[in-house]
Coordinates of C-alpha atoms in Angstrom, one line a residue:
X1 CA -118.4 79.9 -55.1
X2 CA -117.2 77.4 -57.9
X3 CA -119.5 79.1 -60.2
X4 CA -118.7 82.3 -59.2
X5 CA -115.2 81.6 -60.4
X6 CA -116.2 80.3 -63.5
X7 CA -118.1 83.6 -64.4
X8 CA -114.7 85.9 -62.7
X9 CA -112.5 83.4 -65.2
X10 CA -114.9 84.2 -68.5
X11 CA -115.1 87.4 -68.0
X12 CA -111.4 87.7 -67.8
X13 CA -110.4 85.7 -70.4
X14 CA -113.3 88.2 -73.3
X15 CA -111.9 91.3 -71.2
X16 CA -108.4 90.3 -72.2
X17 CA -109.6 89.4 -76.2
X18 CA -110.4 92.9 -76.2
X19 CA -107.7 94.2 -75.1
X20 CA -105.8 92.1 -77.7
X21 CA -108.2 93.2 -80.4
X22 CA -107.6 97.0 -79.3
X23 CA -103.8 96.5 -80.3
X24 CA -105.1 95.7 -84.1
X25 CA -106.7 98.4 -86.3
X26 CA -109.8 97.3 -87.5
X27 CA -110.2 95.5 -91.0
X28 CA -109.8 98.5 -93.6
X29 CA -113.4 98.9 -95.2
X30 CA -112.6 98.7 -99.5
X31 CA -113.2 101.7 -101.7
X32 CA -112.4 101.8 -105.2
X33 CA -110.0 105.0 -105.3
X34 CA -110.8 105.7 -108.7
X35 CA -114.4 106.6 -108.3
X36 CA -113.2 108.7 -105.0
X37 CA -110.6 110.5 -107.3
X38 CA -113.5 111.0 -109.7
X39 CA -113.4 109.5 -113.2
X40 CA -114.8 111.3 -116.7
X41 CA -117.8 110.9 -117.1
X42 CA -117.8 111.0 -121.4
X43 CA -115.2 110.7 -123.8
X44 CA -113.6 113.7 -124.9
X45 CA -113.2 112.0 -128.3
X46 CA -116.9 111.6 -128.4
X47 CA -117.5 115.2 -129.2
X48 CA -114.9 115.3 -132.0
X49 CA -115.9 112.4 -133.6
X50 CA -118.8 112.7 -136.3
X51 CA -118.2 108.9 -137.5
X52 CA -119.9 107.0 -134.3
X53 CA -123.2 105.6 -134.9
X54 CA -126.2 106.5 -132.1
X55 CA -126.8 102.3 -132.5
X56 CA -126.0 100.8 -128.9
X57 CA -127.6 97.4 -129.6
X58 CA -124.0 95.4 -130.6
X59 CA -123.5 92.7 -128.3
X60 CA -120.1 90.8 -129.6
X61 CA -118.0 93.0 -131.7
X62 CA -117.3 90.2 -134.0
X63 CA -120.8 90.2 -135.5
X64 CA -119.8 93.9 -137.0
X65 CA -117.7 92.0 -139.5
X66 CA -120.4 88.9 -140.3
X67 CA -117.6 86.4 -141.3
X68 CA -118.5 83.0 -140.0
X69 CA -115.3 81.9 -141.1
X70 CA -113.2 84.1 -139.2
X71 CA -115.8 83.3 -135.9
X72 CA -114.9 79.8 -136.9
X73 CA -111.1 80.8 -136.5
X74 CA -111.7 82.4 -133.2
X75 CA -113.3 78.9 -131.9
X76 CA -110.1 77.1 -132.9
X77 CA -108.0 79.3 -131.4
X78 CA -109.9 79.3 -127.5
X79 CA -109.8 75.8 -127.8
X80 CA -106.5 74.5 -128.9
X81 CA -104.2 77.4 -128.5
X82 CA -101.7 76.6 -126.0
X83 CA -100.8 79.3 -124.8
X84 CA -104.8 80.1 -123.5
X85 CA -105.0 76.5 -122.3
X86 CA -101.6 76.6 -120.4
X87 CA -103.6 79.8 -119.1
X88 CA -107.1 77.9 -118.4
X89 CA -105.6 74.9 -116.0
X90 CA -103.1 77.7 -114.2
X91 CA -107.0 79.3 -113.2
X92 CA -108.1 76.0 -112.8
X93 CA -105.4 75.8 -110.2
X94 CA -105.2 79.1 -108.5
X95 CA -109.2 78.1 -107.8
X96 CA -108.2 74.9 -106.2
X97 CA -105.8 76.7 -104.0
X98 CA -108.6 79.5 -103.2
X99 CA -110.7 75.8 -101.9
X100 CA -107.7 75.0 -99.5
X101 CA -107.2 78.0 -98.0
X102 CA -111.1 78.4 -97.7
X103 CA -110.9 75.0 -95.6
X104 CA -108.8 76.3 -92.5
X105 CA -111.6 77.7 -91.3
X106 CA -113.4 74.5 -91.0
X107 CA -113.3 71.6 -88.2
X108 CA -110.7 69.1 -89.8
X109 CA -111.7 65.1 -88.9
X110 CA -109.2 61.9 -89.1
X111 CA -110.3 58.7 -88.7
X112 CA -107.3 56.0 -87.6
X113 CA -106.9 52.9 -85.6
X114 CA -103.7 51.9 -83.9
X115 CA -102.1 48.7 -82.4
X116 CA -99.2 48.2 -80.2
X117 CA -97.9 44.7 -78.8
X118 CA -94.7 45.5 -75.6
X119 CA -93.0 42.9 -73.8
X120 CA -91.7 44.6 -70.1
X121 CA -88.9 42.6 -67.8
X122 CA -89.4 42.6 -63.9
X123 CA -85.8 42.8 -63.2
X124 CA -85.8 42.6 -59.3
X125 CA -88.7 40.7 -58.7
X126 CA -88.0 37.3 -57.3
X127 CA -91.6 35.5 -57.9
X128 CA -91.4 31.5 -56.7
X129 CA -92.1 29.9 -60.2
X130 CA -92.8 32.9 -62.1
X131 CA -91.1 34.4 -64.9
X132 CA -89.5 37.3 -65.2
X133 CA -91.4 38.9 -68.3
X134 CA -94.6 39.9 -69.7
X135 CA -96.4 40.9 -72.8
X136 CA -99.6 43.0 -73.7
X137 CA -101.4 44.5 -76.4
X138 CA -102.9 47.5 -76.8
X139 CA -105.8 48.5 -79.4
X140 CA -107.3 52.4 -80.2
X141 CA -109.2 53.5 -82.5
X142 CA -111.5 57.2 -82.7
X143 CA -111.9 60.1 -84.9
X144 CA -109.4 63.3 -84.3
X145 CA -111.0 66.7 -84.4
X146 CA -109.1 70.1 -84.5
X147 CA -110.6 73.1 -84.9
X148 CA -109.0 76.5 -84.9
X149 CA -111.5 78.9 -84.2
X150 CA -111.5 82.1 -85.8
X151 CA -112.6 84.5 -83.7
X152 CA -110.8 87.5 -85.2
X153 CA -111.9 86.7 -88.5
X154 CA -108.0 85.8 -89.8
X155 CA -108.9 82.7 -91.5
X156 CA -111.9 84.3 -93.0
X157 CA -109.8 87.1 -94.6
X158 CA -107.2 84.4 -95.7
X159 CA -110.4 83.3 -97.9
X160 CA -111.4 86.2 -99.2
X161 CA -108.0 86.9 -100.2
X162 CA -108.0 83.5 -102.0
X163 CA -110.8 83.7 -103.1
X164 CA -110.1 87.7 -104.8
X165 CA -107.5 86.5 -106.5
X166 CA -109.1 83.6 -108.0
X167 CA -111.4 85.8 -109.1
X168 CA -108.7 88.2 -110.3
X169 CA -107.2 85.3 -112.3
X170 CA -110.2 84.3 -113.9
X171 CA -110.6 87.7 -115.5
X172 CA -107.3 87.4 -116.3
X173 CA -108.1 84.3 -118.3
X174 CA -111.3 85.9 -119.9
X175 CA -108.7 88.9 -121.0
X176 CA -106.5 86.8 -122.5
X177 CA -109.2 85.1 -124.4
X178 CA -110.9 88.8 -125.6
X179 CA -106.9 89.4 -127.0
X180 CA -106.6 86.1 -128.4
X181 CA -109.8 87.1 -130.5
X182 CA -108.5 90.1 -131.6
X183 CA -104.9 88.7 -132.6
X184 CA -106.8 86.4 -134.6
X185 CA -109.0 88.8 -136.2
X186 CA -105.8 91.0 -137.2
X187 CA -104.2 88.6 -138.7
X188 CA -106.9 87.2 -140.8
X189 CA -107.7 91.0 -142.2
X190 CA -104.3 91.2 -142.3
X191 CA -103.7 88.1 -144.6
X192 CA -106.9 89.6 -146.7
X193 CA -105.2 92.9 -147.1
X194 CA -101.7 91.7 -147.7
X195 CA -103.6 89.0 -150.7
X196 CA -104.8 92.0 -152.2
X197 CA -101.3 93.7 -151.8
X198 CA -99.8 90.9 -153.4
X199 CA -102.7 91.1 -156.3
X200 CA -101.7 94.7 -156.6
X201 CA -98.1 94.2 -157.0
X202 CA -98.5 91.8 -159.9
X203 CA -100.2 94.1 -161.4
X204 CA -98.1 96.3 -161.6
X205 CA -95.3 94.0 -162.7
X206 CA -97.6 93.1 -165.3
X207 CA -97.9 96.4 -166.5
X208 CA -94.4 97.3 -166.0
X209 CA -93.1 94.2 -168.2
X210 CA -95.7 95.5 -171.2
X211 CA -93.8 98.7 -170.8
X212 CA -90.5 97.4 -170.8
X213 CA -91.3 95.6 -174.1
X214 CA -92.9 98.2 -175.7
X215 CA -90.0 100.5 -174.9
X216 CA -87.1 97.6 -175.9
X217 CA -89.0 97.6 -179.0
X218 CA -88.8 100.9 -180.2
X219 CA -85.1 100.9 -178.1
X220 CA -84.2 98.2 -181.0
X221 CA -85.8 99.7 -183.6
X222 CA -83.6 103.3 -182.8
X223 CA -86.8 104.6 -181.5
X224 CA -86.3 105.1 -178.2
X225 CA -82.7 105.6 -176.2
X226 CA -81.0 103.9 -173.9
X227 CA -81.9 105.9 -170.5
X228 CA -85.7 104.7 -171.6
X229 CA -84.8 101.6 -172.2
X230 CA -82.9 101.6 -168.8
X231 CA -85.6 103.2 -167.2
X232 CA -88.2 100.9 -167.9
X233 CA -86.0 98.0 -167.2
X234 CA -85.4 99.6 -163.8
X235 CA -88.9 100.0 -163.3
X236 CA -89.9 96.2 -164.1
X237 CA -87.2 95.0 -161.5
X238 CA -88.4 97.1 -158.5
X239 CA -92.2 95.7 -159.1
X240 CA -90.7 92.4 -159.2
X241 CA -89.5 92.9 -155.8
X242 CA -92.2 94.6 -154.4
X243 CA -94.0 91.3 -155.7
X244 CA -91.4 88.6 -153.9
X245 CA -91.8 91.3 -150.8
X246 CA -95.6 90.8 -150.8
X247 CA -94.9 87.2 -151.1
X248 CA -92.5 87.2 -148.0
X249 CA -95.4 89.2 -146.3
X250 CA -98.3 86.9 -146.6
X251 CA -96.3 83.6 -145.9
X252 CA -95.4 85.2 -142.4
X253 CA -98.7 86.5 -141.8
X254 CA -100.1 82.8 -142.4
X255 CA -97.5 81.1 -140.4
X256 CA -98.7 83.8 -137.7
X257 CA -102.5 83.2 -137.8
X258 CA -101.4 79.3 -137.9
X259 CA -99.6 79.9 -134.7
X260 CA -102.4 81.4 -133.4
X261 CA -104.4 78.4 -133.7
X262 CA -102.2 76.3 -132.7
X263 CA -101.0 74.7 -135.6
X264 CA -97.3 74.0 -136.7
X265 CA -96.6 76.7 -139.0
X266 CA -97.2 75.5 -142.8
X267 CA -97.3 79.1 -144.6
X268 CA -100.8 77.8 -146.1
X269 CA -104.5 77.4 -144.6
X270 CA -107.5 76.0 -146.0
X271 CA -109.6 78.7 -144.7
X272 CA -112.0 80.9 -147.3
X273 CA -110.5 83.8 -147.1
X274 CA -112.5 86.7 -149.0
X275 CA -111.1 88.8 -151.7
X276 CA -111.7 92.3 -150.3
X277 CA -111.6 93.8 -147.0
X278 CA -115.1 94.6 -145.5
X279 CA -116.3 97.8 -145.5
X280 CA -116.6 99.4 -142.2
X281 CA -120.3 101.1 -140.8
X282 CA -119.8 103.5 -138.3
X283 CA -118.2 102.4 -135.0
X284 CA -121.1 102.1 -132.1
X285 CA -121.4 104.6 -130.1
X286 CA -119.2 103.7 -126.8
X287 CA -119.6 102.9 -123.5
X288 CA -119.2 105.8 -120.7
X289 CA -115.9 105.6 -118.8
X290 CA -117.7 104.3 -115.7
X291 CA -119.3 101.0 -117.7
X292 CA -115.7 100.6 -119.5
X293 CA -114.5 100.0 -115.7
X294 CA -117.2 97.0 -115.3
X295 CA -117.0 95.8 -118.7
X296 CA -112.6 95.6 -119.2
X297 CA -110.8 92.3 -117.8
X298 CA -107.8 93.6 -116.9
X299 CA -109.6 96.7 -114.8
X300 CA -111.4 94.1 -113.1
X301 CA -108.7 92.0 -112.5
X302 CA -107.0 94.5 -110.9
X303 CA -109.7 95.8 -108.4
X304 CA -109.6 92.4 -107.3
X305 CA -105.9 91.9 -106.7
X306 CA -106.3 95.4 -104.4
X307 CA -109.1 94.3 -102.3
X308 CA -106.9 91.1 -102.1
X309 CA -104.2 92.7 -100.8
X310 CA -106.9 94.5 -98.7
X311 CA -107.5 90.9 -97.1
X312 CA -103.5 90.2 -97.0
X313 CA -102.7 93.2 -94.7
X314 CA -105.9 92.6 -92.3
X315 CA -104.9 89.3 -91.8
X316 CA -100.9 90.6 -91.2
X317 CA -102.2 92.7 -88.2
X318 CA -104.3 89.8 -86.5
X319 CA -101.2 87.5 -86.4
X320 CA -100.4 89.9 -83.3
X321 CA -103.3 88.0 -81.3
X322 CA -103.8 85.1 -79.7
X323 CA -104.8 81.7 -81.9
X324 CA -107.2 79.5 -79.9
X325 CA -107.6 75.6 -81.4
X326 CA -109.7 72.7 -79.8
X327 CA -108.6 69.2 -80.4
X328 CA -110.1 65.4 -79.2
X329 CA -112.9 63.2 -80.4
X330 CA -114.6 59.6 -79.8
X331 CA -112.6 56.6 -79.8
X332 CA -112.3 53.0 -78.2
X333 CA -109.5 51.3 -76.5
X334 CA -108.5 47.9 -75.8
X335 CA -106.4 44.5 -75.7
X336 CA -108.4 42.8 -77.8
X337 CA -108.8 44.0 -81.5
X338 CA -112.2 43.0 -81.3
X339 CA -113.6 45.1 -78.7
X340 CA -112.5 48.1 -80.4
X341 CA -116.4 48.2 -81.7
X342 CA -117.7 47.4 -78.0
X343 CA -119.7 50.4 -76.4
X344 CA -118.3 49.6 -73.2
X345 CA -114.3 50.3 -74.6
X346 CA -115.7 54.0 -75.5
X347 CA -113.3 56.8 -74.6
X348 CA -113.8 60.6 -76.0
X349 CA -111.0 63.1 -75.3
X350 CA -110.7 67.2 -75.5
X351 CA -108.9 69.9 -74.8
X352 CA -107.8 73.3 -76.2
X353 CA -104.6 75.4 -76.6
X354 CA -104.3 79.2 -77.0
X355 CA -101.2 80.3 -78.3
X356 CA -99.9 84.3 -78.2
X357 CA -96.8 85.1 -80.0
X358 CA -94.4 87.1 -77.7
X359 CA -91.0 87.2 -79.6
X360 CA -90.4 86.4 -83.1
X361 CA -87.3 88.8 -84.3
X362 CA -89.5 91.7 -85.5
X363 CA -91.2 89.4 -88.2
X364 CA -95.1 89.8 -87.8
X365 CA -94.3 93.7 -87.6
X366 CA -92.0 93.3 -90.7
X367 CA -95.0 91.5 -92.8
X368 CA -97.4 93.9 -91.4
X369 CA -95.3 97.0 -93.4
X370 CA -94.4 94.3 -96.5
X371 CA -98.6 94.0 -96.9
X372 CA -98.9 97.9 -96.3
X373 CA -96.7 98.2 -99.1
X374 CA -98.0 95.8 -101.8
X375 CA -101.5 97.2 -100.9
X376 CA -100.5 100.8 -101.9
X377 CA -98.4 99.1 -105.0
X378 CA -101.9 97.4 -106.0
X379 CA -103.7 100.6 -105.5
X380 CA -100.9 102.2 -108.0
X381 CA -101.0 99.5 -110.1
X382 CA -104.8 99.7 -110.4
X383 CA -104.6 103.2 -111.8
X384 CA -102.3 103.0 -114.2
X385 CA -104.3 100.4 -115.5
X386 CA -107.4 102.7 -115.6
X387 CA -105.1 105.2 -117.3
X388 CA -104.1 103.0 -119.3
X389 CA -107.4 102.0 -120.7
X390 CA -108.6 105.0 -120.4
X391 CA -105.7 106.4 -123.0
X392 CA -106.3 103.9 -125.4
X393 CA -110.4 104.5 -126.0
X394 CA -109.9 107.7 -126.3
X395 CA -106.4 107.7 -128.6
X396 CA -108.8 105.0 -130.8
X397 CA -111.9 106.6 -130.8
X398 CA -110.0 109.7 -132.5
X399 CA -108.3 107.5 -135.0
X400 CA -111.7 106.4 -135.6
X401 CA -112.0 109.9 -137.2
X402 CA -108.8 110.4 -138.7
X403 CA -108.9 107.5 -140.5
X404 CA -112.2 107.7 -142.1
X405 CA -111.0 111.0 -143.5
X406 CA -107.8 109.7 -144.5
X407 CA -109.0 106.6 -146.5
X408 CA -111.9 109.2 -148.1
X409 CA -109.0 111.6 -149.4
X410 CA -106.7 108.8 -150.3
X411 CA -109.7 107.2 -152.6
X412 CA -110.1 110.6 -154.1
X413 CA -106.0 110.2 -154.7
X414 CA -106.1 106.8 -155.8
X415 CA -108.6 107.7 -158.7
X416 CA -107.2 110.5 -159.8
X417 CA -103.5 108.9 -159.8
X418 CA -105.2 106.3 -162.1
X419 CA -106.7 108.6 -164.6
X420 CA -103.1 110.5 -164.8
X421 CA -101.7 107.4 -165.4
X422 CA -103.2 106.4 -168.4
X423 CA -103.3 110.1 -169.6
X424 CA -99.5 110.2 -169.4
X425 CA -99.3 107.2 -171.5
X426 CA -100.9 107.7 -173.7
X427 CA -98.7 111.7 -174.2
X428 CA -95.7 109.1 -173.8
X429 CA -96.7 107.1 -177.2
X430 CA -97.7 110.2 -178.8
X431 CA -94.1 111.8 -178.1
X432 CA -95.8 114.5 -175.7
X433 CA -94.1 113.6 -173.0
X434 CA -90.9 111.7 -171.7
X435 CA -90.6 107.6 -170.3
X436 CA -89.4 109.0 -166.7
X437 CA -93.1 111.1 -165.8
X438 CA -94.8 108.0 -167.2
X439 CA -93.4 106.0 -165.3
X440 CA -93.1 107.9 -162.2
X441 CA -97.3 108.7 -162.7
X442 CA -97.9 105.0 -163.0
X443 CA -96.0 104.2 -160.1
X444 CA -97.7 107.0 -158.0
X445 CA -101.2 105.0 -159.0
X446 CA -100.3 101.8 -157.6
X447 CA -98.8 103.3 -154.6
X448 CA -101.6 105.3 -154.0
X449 CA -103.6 102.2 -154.4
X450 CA -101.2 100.5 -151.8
X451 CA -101.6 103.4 -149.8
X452 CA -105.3 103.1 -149.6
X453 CA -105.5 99.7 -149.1
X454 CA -103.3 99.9 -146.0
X455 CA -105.6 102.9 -144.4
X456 CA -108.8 100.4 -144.9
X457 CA -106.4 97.8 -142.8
X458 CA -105.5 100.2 -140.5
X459 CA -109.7 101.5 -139.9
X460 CA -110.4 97.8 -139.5
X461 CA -107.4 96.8 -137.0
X462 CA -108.3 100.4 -135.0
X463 CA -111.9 99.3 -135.0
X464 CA -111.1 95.9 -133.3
X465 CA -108.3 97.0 -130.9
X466 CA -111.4 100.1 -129.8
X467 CA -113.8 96.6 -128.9
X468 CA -110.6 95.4 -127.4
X469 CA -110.0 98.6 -124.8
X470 CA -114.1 98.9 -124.1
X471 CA -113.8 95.3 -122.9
X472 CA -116.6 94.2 -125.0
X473 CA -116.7 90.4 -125.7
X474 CA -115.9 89.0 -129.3
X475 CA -118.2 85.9 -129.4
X476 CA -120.4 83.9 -127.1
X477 CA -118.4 81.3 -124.9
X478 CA -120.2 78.6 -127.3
X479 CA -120.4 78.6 -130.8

């Protein structure tokens, strides 16, 4: 009969954990909605663009440029830029919290020993020769158990979810360190380009100060009239600003790159910096849209933080059932603090709880539609990051074509503006033709010149920030 009860009670109790489970909708199975909603399968650019190479073989995009300086520069910067390292120990962290919310779903075990020492009156008591008082100790010592045991799965979701976003964060961290590489790379090819800016400019002043004393010359000597005179005078002050501009340029690019690195910004670095910008090959053929999605940090990190916030509303719904714990564990007690070791002062306790929750102002409903909501707010936020990414490799990998043409008309521009310019001054000393189309044809040289150089920066910056939005790494973690 006793065991008959025992077998009526267990069956109740598993009838009534499904009836619980029944009021829960089952753990939401993860699909990425952007390979539901269907994603390209090629770049449209692709077809447009006639300057991609069929070479699929590159494996860090900063072996494209083969400056060991510059991959010297990028190993500075992962390693003692703040900013990443702030980044780094904040992973660190988010990992550690991913290890403690992993551990609720493990026994927890305390060891402890206690003493007590009471003194107790026996008011009342009328003992011939006795006293009135006693005192006693009391000794215990054991290991404490508690266990909650997941029998929904909650505390196992709470893990994953933890242990998502971890994950999440630590492609957040390898982001940051893929942009880190590319800010660097910028704004060393930027310094390069604005060196040869600066180069360009004094130039120019150079030549525009010969002028100006050729013309003041034949000004003095009634050769020449004022309005050439001013002209050419006009002409040398502009290039001398264009020169204290270029200076003003380059010191804030340095003190930018320095920052980067995490020095103190100087405005000078002892870095070998070359004297021309490298000449581009053609860009490597890409990625398809799909391998984009497994290769970019931020795409990743986000897929993650949705099937987090899977995780988060799974384990909102199953704080509507029952939580079942066990508690006890082996001790000893005694008077004597010495017997606490004594096999015959063993003791072991247990027992277990199940708690239900039954009225809590509406606030396990109101968490259940706050998780609904951030999980749809992920899911949004997951594709505008795709679209994102997928705008920006396909806006680049056009500019990859524009650019090429534009820097292959603008050399044809920058030769011919030189040729004109020496023609017209040498019509200008032969009296053919007047100071102000000299001067304007030598100025349309140098800017054309300018103008070229700034396209070549332009291909190069394009060409990193296109490895950038394919997520392909810069270097290897180790030098």
């Amino acid at each position: 009969m006793i065991k008959m009860k025992k077998i009526l009670s267990t069956h109740i109790f598993f009838l009534s954990s499904l009836l619980w489970h029944g009021c829960v909708h089952p753990r939401d199975n993860y699909s990425d909605p952007l390979l539901e909603s269907g994603i390209p399968k090629q770049w449209e650019a692709v077809d447009l663009n006639n300057s991609l190479s069929q070479d699929k073989n590159l494996t860090y995009w900063m072996d494209s440029f083969e400056n060991e300086w510059l991959n010297e520069a990028v190993y500075t910067a992962w390693s003692t830029n703040p900013s990443l390292v702030a980044l780094a120990e904040q992973t660190l962290a988010v990992g550690e919290e991913a290890v403690i919310t992993g551990a609720s779903i493990l026994p927890q075990a305390n060891v402890g020993a206690n003493g007590s020492k009471s003194k107790r009156n026996l008011i009342g008591f009328n003992f011939p020769n006795g006293s009135t008082s006693f005192t006693s100790e009391s000794f215990t010592s054991g290991i404490n158990l508690s266990w909650e045991i997941d029998l929904w799965g909650k505390l196992r979701d709470q893990k994953n979810s933890a242990k998502k976003r971890f994950e999440g964060s630590q492609y957040d961290y390898e982001g940051a360190r893929l942009s880190l590489a590319g800010q660097v790379a910028k704004a060393w090819y930027g310094i390069v380009e604005s060196e040869q800016q600066l180069q360009l400019s004094k130039q120019m002043t150079v030549t525009f100060k010969k002028n100006q004393v050729f013309i003041a010359n034949r000004f003095a000597n009634g050769l020449a009239s004022a309005l050439e005179n001013d002209l050419a005078t006009s002409a040398l002050a502009s290039s001398q600003a264009t020169e204290t501009m270029r200076e003003r340029i380059q010191n804030t690019q340095v003190k930018e790159l320095e920052s980067f690195l995490g020095y103190f910004a100087k405005g000078s670095l002892d870095h070998n910096f070359s004297d021309s910008l490298p000449k581009l090959d053609l860009s490597p053929f890409p990625p398809t849209p799909a391998q984009v999605m497994q290769n970019r940090p931020d795409l990743l990190a986000a897929r993650l933080q949705l099937e987090a916030s899977g995780y988060d509303l799974s384990v909102a719904k199953m704080n509507l059932l029952p939580s079942i714990s066990l508690t006890g564990g082996p001790g000893s007690r005694s008077e004597e603090f010495g017997d606490l070791l004594n096999n015959r002062f063993r003791t072991w306790e247990i027992s277990g709880g199940i708690t239900q929750p039954l009225f809590n102002g509406g606030r396990i409903r109101a968490n259940i539609r706050r998780s609904q909501a951030l999980k749809k707010a992920a899911e949004a936020n997951y594709r505008a990051v795709a679209l994102r990414a997928f705008t920006e490799v396909e806006t680049l990998l056009a500019n990859e074509s524009f650019l090429q043409q534009q820097e292959e008309y603008l050399q044809i521009a920058s030769l011919a503006a030189q040729t004109a310019a020496k023609t017209s001054w040498d019509r200008y000393q032969r009296g053919v033709q007047g100071i102000f189309d000299t001067l304007d044809s030598q100025r349309r040289a140098f800017e054309a010149e300018s103008r070229l150089l700034d396209t070549r920066k332009d291909r190069i910056f394009n060409r990193i920030n296109l490895f950038l939005a394919l997520g392909m790494p810069a270097l290897p973690i180790e030098p």
